[in-house]
Each structure stands twice: as structure tokens, then as C-alpha cells.
mmCIF file with all atom_site columns, C-alpha atoms in Angstrom:
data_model
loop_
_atom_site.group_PDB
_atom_site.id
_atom_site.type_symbol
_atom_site.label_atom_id
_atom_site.label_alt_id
_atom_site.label_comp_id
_atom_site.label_asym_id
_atom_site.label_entity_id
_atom_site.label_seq_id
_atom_site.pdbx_PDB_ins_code
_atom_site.Cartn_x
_atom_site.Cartn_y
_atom_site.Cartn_z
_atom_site.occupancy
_atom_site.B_iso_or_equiv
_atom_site.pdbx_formal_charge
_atom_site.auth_seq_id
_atom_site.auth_comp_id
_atom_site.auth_asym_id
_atom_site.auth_atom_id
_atom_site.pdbx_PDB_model_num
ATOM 1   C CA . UNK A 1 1   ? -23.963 41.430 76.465  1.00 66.00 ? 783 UNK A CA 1
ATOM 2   C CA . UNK A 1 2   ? -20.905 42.727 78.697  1.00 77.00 ? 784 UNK A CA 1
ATOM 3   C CA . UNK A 1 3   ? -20.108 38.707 78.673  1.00 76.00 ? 785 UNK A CA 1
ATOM 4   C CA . UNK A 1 4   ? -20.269 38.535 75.261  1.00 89.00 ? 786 UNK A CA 1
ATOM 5   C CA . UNK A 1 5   ? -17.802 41.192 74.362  1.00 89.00 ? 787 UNK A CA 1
ATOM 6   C CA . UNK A 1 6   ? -15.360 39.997 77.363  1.00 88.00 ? 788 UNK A CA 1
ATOM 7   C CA . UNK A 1 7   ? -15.200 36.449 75.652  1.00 91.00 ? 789 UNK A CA 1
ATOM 8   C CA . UNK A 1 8   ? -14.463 38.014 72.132  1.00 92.00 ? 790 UNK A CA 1
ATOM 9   C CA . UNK A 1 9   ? -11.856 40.209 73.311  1.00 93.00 ? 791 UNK A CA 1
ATOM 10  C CA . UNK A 1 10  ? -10.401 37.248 75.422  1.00 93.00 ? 792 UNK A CA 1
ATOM 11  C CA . UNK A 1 11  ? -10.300 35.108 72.392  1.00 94.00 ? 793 UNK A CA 1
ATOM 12  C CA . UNK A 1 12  ? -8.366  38.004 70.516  1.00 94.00 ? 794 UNK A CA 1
ATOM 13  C CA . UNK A 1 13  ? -5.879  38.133 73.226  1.00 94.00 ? 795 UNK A CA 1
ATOM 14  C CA . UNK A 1 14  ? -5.413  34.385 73.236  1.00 95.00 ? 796 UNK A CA 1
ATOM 15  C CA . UNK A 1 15  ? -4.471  34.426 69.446  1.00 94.00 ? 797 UNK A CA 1
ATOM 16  C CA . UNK A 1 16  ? -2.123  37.596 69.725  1.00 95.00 ? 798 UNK A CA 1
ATOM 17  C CA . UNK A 1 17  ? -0.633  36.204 73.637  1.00 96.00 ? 799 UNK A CA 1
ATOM 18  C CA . UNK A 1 18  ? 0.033   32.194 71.500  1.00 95.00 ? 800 UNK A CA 1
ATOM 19  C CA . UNK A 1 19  ? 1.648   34.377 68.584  1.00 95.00 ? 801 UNK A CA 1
ATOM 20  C CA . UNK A 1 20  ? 3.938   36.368 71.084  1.00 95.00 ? 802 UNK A CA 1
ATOM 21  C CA . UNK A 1 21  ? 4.912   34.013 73.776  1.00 95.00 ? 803 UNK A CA 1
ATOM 22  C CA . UNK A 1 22  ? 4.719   30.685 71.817  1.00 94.00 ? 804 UNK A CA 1
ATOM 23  C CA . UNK A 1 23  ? 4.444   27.339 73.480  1.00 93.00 ? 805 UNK A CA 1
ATOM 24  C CA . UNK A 1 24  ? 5.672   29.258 76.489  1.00 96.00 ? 806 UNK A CA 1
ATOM 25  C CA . UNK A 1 25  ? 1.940   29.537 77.351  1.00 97.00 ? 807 UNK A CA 1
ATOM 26  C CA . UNK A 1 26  ? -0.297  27.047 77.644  1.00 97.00 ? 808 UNK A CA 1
ATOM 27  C CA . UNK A 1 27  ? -4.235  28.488 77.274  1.00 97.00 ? 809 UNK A CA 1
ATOM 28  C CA . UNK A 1 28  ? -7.006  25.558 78.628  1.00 96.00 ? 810 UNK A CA 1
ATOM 29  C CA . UNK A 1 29  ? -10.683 26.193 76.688  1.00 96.00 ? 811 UNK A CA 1
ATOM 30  C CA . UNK A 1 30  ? -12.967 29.068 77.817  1.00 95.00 ? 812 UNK A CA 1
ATOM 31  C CA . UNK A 1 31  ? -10.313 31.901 79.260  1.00 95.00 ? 813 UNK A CA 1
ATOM 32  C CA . UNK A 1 32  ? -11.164 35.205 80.129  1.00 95.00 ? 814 UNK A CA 1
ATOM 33  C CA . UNK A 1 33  ? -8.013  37.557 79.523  1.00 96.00 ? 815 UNK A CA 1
ATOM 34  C CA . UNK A 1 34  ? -7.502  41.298 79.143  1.00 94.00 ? 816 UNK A CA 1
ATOM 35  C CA . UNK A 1 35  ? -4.742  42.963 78.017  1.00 94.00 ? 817 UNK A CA 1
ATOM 36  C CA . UNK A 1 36  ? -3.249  43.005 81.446  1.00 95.00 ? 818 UNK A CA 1
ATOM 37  C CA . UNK A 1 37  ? -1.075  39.854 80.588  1.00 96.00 ? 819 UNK A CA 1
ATOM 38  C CA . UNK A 1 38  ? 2.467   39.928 81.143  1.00 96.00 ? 820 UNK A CA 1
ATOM 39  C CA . UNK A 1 39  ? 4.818   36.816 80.885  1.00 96.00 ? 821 UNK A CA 1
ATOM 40  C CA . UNK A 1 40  ? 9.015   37.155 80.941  1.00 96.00 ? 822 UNK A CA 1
ATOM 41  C CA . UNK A 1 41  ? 11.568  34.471 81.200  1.00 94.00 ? 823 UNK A CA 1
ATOM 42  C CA . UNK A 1 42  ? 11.324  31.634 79.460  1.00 93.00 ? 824 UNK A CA 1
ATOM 43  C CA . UNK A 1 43  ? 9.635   29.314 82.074  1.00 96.00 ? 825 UNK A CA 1
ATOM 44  C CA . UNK A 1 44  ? 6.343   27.679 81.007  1.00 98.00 ? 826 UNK A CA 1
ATOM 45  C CA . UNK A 1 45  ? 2.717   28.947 81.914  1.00 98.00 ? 827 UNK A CA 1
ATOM 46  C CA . UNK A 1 46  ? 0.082   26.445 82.190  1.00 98.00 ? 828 UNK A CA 1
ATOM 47  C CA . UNK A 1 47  ? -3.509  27.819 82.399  1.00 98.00 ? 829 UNK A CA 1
ATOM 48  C CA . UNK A 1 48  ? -6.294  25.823 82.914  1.00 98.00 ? 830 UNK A CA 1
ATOM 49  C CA . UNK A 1 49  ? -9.804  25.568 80.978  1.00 98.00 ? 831 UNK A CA 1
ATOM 50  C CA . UNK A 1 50  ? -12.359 28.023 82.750  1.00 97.00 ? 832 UNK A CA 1
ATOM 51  C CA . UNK A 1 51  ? -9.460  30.405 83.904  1.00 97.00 ? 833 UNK A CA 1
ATOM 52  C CA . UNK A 1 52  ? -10.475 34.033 84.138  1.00 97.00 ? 834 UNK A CA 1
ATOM 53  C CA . UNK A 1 53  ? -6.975  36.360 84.230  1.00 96.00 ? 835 UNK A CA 1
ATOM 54  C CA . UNK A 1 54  ? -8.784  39.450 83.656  1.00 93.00 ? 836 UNK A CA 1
ATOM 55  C CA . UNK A 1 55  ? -7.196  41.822 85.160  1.00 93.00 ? 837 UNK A CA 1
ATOM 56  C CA . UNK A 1 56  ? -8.601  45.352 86.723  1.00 91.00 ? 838 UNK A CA 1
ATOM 57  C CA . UNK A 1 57  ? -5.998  47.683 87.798  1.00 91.00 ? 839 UNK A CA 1
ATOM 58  C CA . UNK A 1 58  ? -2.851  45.621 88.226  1.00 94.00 ? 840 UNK A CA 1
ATOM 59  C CA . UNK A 1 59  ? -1.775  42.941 85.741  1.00 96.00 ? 841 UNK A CA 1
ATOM 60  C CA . UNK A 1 60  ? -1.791  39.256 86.252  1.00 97.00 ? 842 UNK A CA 1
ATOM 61  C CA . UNK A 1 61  ? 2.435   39.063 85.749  1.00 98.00 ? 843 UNK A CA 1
ATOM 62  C CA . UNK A 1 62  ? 4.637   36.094 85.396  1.00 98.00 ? 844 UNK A CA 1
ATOM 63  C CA . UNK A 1 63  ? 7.951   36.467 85.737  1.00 96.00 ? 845 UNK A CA 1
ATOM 64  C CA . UNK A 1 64  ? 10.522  32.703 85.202  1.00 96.00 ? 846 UNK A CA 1
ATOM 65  C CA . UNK A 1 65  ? 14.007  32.713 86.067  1.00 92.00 ? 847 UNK A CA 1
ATOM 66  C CA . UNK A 1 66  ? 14.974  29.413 84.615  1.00 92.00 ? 848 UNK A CA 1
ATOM 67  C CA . UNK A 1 67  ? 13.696  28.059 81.199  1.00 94.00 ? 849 UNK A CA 1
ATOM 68  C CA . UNK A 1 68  ? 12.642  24.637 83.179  1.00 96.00 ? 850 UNK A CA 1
ATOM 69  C CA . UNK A 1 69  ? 10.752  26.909 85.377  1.00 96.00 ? 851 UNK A CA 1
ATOM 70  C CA . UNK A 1 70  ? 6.625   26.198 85.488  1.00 98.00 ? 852 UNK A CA 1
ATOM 71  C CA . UNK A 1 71  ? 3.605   27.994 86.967  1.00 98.00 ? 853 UNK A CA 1
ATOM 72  C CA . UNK A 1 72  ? 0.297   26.174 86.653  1.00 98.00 ? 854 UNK A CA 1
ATOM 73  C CA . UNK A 1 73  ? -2.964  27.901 87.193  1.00 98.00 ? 855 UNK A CA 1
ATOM 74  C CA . UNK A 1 74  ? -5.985  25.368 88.077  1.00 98.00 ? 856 UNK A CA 1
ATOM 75  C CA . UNK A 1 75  ? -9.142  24.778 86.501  1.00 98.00 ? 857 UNK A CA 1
ATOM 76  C CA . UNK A 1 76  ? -11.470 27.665 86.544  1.00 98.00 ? 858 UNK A CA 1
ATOM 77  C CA . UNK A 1 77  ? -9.233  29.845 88.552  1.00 98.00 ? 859 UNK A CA 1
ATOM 78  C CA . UNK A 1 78  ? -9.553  33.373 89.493  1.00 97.00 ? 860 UNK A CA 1
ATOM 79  C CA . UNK A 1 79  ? -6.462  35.803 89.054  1.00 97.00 ? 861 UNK A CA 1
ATOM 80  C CA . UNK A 1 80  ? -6.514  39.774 89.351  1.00 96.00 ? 862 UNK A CA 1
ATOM 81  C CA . UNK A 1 81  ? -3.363  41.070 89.719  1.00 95.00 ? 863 UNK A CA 1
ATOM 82  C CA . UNK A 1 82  ? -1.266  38.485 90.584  1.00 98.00 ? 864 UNK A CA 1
ATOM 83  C CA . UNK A 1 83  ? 2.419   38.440 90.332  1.00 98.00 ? 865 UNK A CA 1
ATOM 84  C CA . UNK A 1 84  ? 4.678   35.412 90.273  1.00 98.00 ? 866 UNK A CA 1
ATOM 85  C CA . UNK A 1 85  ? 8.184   34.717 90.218  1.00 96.00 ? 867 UNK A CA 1
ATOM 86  C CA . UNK A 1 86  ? 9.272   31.248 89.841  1.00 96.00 ? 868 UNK A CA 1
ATOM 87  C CA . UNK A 1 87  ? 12.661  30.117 89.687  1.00 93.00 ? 869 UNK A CA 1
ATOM 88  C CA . UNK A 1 88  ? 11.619  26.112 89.610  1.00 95.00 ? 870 UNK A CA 1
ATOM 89  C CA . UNK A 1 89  ? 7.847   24.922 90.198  1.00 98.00 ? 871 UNK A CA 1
ATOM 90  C CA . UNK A 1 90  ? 4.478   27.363 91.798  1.00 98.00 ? 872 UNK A CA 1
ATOM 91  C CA . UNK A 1 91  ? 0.861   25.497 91.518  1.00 98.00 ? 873 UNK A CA 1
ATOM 92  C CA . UNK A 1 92  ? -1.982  27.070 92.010  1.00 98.00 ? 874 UNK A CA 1
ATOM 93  C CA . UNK A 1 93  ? -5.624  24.330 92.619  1.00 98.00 ? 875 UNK A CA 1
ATOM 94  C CA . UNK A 1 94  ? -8.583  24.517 91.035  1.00 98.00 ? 876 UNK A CA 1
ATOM 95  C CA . UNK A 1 95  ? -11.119 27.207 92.258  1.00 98.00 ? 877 UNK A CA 1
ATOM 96  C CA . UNK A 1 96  ? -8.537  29.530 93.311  1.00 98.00 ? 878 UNK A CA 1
ATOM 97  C CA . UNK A 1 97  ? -9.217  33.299 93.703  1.00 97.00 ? 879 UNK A CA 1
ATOM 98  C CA . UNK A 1 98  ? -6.546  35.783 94.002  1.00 96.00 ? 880 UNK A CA 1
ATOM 99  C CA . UNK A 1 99  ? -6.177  39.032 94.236  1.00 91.00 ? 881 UNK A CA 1
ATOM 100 C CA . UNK A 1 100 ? -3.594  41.730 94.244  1.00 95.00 ? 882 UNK A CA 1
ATOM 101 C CA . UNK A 1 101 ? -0.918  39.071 95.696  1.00 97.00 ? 883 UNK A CA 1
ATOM 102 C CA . UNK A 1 102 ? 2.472   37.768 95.695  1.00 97.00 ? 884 UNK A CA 1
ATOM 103 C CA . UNK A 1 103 ? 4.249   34.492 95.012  1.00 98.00 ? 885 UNK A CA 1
ATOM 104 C CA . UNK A 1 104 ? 7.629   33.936 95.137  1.00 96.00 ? 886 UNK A CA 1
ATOM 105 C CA . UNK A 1 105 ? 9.373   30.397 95.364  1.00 95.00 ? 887 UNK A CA 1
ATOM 106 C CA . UNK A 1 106 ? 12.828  31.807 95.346  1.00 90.00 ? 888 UNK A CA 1
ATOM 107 C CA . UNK A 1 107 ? 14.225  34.427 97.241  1.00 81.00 ? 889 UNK A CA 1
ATOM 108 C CA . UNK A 1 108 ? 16.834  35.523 95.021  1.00 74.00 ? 890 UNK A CA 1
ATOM 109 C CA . UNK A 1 109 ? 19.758  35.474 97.545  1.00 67.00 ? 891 UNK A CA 1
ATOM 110 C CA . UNK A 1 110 ? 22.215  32.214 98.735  1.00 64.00 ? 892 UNK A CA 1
ATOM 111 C CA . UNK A 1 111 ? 25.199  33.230 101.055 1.00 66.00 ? 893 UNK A CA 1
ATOM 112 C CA . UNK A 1 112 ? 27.882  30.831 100.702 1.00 68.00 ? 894 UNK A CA 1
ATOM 113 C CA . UNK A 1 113 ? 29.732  32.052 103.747 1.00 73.00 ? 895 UNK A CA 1
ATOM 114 C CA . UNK A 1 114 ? 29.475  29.407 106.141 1.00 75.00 ? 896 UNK A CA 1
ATOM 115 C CA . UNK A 1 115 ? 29.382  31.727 109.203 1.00 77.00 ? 897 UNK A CA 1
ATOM 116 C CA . UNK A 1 116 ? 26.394  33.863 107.715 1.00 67.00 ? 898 UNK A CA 1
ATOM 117 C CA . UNK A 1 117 ? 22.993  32.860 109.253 1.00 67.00 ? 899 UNK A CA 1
ATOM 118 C CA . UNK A 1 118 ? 21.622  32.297 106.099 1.00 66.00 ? 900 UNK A CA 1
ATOM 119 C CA . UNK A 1 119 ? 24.647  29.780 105.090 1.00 64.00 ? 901 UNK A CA 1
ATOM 120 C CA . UNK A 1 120 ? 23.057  26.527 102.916 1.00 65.00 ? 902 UNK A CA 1
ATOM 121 C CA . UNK A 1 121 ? 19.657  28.240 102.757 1.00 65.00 ? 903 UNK A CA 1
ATOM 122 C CA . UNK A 1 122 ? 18.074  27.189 99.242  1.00 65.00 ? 904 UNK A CA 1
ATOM 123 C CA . UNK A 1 123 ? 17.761  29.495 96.660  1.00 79.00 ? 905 UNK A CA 1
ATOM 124 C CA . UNK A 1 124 ? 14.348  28.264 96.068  1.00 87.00 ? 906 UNK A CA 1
ATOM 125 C CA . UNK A 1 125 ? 11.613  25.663 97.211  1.00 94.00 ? 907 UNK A CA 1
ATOM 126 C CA . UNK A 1 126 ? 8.011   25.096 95.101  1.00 97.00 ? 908 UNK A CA 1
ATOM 127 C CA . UNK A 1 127 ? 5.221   27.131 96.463  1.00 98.00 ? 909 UNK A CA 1
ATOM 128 C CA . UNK A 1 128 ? 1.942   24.825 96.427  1.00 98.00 ? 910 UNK A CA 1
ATOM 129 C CA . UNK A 1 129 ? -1.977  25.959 96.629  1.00 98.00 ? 911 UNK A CA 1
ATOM 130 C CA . UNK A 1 130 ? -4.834  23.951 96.949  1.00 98.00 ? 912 UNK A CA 1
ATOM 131 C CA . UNK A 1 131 ? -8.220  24.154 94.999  1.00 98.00 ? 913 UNK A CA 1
ATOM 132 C CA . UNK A 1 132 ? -10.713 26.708 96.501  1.00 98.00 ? 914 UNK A CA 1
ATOM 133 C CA . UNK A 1 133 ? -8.044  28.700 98.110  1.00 98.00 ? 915 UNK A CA 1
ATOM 134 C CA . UNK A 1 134 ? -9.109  32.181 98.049  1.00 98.00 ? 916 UNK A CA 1
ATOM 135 C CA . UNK A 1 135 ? -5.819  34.497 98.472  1.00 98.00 ? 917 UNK A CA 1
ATOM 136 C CA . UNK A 1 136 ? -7.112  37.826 99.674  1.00 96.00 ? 918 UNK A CA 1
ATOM 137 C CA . UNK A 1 137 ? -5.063  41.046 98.284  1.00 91.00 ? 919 UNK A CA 1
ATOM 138 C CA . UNK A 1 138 ? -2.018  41.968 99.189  1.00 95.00 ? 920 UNK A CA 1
ATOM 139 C CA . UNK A 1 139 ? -0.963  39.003 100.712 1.00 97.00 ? 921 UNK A CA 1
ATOM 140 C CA . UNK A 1 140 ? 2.549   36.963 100.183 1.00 98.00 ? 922 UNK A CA 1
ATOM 141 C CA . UNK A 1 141 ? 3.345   33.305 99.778  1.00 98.00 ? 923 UNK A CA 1
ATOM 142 C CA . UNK A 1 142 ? 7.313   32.247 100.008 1.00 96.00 ? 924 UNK A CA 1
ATOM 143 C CA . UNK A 1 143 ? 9.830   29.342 99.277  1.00 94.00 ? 925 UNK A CA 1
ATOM 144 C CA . UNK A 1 144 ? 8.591   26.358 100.341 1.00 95.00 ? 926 UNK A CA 1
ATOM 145 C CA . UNK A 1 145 ? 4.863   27.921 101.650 1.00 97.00 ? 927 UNK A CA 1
ATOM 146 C CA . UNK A 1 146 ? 1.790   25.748 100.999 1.00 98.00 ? 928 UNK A CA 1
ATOM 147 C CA . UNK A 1 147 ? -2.135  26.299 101.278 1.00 98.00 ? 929 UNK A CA 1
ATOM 148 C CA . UNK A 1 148 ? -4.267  23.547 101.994 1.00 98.00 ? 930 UNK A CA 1
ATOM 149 C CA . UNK A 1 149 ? -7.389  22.858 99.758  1.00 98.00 ? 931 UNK A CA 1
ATOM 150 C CA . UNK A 1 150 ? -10.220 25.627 100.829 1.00 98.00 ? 932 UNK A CA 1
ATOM 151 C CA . UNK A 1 151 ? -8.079  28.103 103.363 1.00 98.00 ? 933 UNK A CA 1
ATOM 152 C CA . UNK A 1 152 ? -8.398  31.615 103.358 1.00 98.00 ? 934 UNK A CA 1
ATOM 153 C CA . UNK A 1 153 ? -5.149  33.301 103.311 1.00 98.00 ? 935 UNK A CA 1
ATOM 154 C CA . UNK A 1 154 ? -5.743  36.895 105.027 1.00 97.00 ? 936 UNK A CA 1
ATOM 155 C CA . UNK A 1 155 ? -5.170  40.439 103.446 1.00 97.00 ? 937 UNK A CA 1
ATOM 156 C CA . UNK A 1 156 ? -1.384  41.221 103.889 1.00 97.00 ? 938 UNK A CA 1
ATOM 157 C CA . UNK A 1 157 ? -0.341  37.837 105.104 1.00 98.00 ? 939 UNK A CA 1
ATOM 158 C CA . UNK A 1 158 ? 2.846   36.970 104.653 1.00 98.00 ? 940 UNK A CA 1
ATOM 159 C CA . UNK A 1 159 ? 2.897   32.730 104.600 1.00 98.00 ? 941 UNK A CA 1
ATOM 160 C CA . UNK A 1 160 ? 6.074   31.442 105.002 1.00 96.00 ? 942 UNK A CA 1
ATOM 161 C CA . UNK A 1 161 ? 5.567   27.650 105.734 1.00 97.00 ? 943 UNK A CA 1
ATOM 162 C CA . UNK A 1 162 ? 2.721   25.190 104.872 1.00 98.00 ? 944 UNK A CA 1
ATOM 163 C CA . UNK A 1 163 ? -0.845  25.306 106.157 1.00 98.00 ? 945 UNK A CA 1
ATOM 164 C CA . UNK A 1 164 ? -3.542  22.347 106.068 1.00 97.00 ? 946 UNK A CA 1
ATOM 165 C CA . UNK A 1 165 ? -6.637  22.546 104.434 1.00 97.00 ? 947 UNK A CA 1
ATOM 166 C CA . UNK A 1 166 ? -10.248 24.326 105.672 1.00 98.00 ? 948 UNK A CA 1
ATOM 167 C CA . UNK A 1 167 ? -8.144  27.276 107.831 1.00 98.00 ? 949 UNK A CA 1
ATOM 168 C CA . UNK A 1 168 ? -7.754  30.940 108.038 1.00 98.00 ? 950 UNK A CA 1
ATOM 169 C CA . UNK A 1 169 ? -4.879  31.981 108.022 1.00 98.00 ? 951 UNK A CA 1
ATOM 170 C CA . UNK A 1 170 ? -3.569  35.623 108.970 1.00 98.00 ? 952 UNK A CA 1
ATOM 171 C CA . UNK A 1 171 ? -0.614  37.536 109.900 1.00 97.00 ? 953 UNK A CA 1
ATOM 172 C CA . UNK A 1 172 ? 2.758   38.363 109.704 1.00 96.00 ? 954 UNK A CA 1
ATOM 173 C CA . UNK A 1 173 ? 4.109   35.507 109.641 1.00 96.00 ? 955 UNK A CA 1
ATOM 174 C CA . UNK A 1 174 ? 0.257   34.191 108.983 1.00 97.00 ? 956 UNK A CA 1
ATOM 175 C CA . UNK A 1 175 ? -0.718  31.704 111.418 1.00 97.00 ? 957 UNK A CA 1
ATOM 176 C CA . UNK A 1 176 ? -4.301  30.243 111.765 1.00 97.00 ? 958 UNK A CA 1
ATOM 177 C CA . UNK A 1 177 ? -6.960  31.938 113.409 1.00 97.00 ? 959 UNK A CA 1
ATOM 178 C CA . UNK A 1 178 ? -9.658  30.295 112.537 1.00 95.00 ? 960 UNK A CA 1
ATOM 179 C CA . UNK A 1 179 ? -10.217 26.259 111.470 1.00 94.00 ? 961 UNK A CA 1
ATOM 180 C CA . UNK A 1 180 ? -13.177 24.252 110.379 1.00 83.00 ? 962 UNK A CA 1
ATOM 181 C CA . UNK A 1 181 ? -15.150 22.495 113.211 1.00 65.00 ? 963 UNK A CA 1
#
């Protein structure tokens, strides 16, 4: 029964999230999705079929900085309380679960003082998941980070570079501490 009334109110959400945001959401078949939805910017959101975004305490937030700017959510992914920012391109796999967690693929700043440590940085790099990554609350994921297909990303790890599939990972900066035999 609880099922039954999550699917109708998703469905009501759908309509009334396609009315406000336009084509600047993309909703696959079967969604779950609360009212804790938020989208700003004028980036794209593509959400794959079997998604559930519904959201507990936090909501599932997606914030673009460019209008060519694109977040895609996998197949049958998991989200509860994410937030992104994305200035050019963050994928999340298939499978995913996610918690309270943050993804960033800029970092806002670029010093153009060549004697600054920082000098040439990029502003921003894609951030790349895998399917069956499970991103445990309140961790981070960078520029340029990447989670290989079925890692665990520990709670409060900040990832900061790319990370091959089947792994733990943990840590500030994460690192692996644990890998498939």
C-alpha cells in the first residue's frame, strides 16, 4: 500500500517538476520522487528509468553553472540527499546508491597569477561513477575524481582523483583500504 501511494505521488511530482523545469529535466519510466527536488541553472538533468530520488531529510539538489552543463543519473539509481554542482559534465552508473553526499566537478576558483600555486589549475574536470557504486553519507567527490564500477566510497571521504573498480575506498584524501581478491 505505502508503494502504492509513493508511485502516485511520484507521478504527480513528475508532471508538476516537467511543467516547472521544462526539457531541463529528463525523467526515465518508473521514478520515485518526493517533493525534495531541487534543480537551478540551466544545465540539463538526465534521470534514468527505475531512479528513486526520494528524498528523507535533505533534498536530492542540482545546481548547473553553465547551460551546456549535464548530470546523468543511471538506471535504477539510488539518491537521498545528494547535492551536485556541475559546471560541465558529472555521471553517475547504474545501481548507484548515495547518500547525504557531495559532487562537485568545479571548484569555483582559477588564479591567473602565474606565481600562485594554483596558477593554470582548471576551473573544472568531469566527475565519473561507475554502476553499483554505493557512496556512503557525507562523503565528497572533486574535479576530475572517478569511482570504478562496484567501490564503496567511505563515510566522509573526500576523493580527489580516480579509483578502479571492486575497492573501498576511505579517507581524507580517500585511498583504498580494502580491494577485491
Amino acid at each position: 500500500m505505502k508503494l502504492q501511494v509513493a508511485q502516485i505521488i511520484s507521478k504527480i511530482c513528475v508532471v508538476l517538476y516537467k511543467l516547472r523545469y521544462g526539457k531541463r529535466v529528463s525523467f526515465g519510466k518508473n521514478i520515485l520522487i518526493n517533493h525534495k527536488f531541487r534543480l537551478k541553472g540551466q544545465g540539463k538533468l538526465i534521470i534514468g528509468n527505475g531512479c528513486n530520488l526520494w528524498a528523507h531529510e535533505e533534498p536530492n539538489k542540482f545546481l548547473f553553472y553553465s547551460d551546456k552543463a549535464e548530470i546523468t543519473i543511471g538506471e535504477g539509481s539510488q539518491l537521498n540527499g545528494v547535492t551536485i554542482h556541475c559546471l560541465e559534465k558529472v555521471v553517475l552508473g547504474d545501481n548507484c546508491l548515495s547518500g547525504s553526499v557531495i559532487i562537485m566537478d568545479t571548484d569555483f576558483h582559477q588564479f591567473h597569477d602565474p606565481a600562485h600555486i594554483l596558477y593554470n589549475n582548471p576551473k573544472s574536470k568531469p566527475v565519473t561513477v561507475g554502476n553499483g557504486v554505493w557512496l556512503c553519507g557525507q562523503c565528497v567527490l572533486l574535479k576530475g575524481s572517478g569511482v570504478g564500477n562496484n567501490s564503496v566510497v567511505g563515510f566522509r571521504a573526500v576523493v580527489t582523483k580516480t579509483f578502479p573498480a571492486n575497492v573501498v575506498i576511505a579517507g581524507n584524501p580517500a585511498r583504498v583500504v580494502k580491494s577485491k581478491s
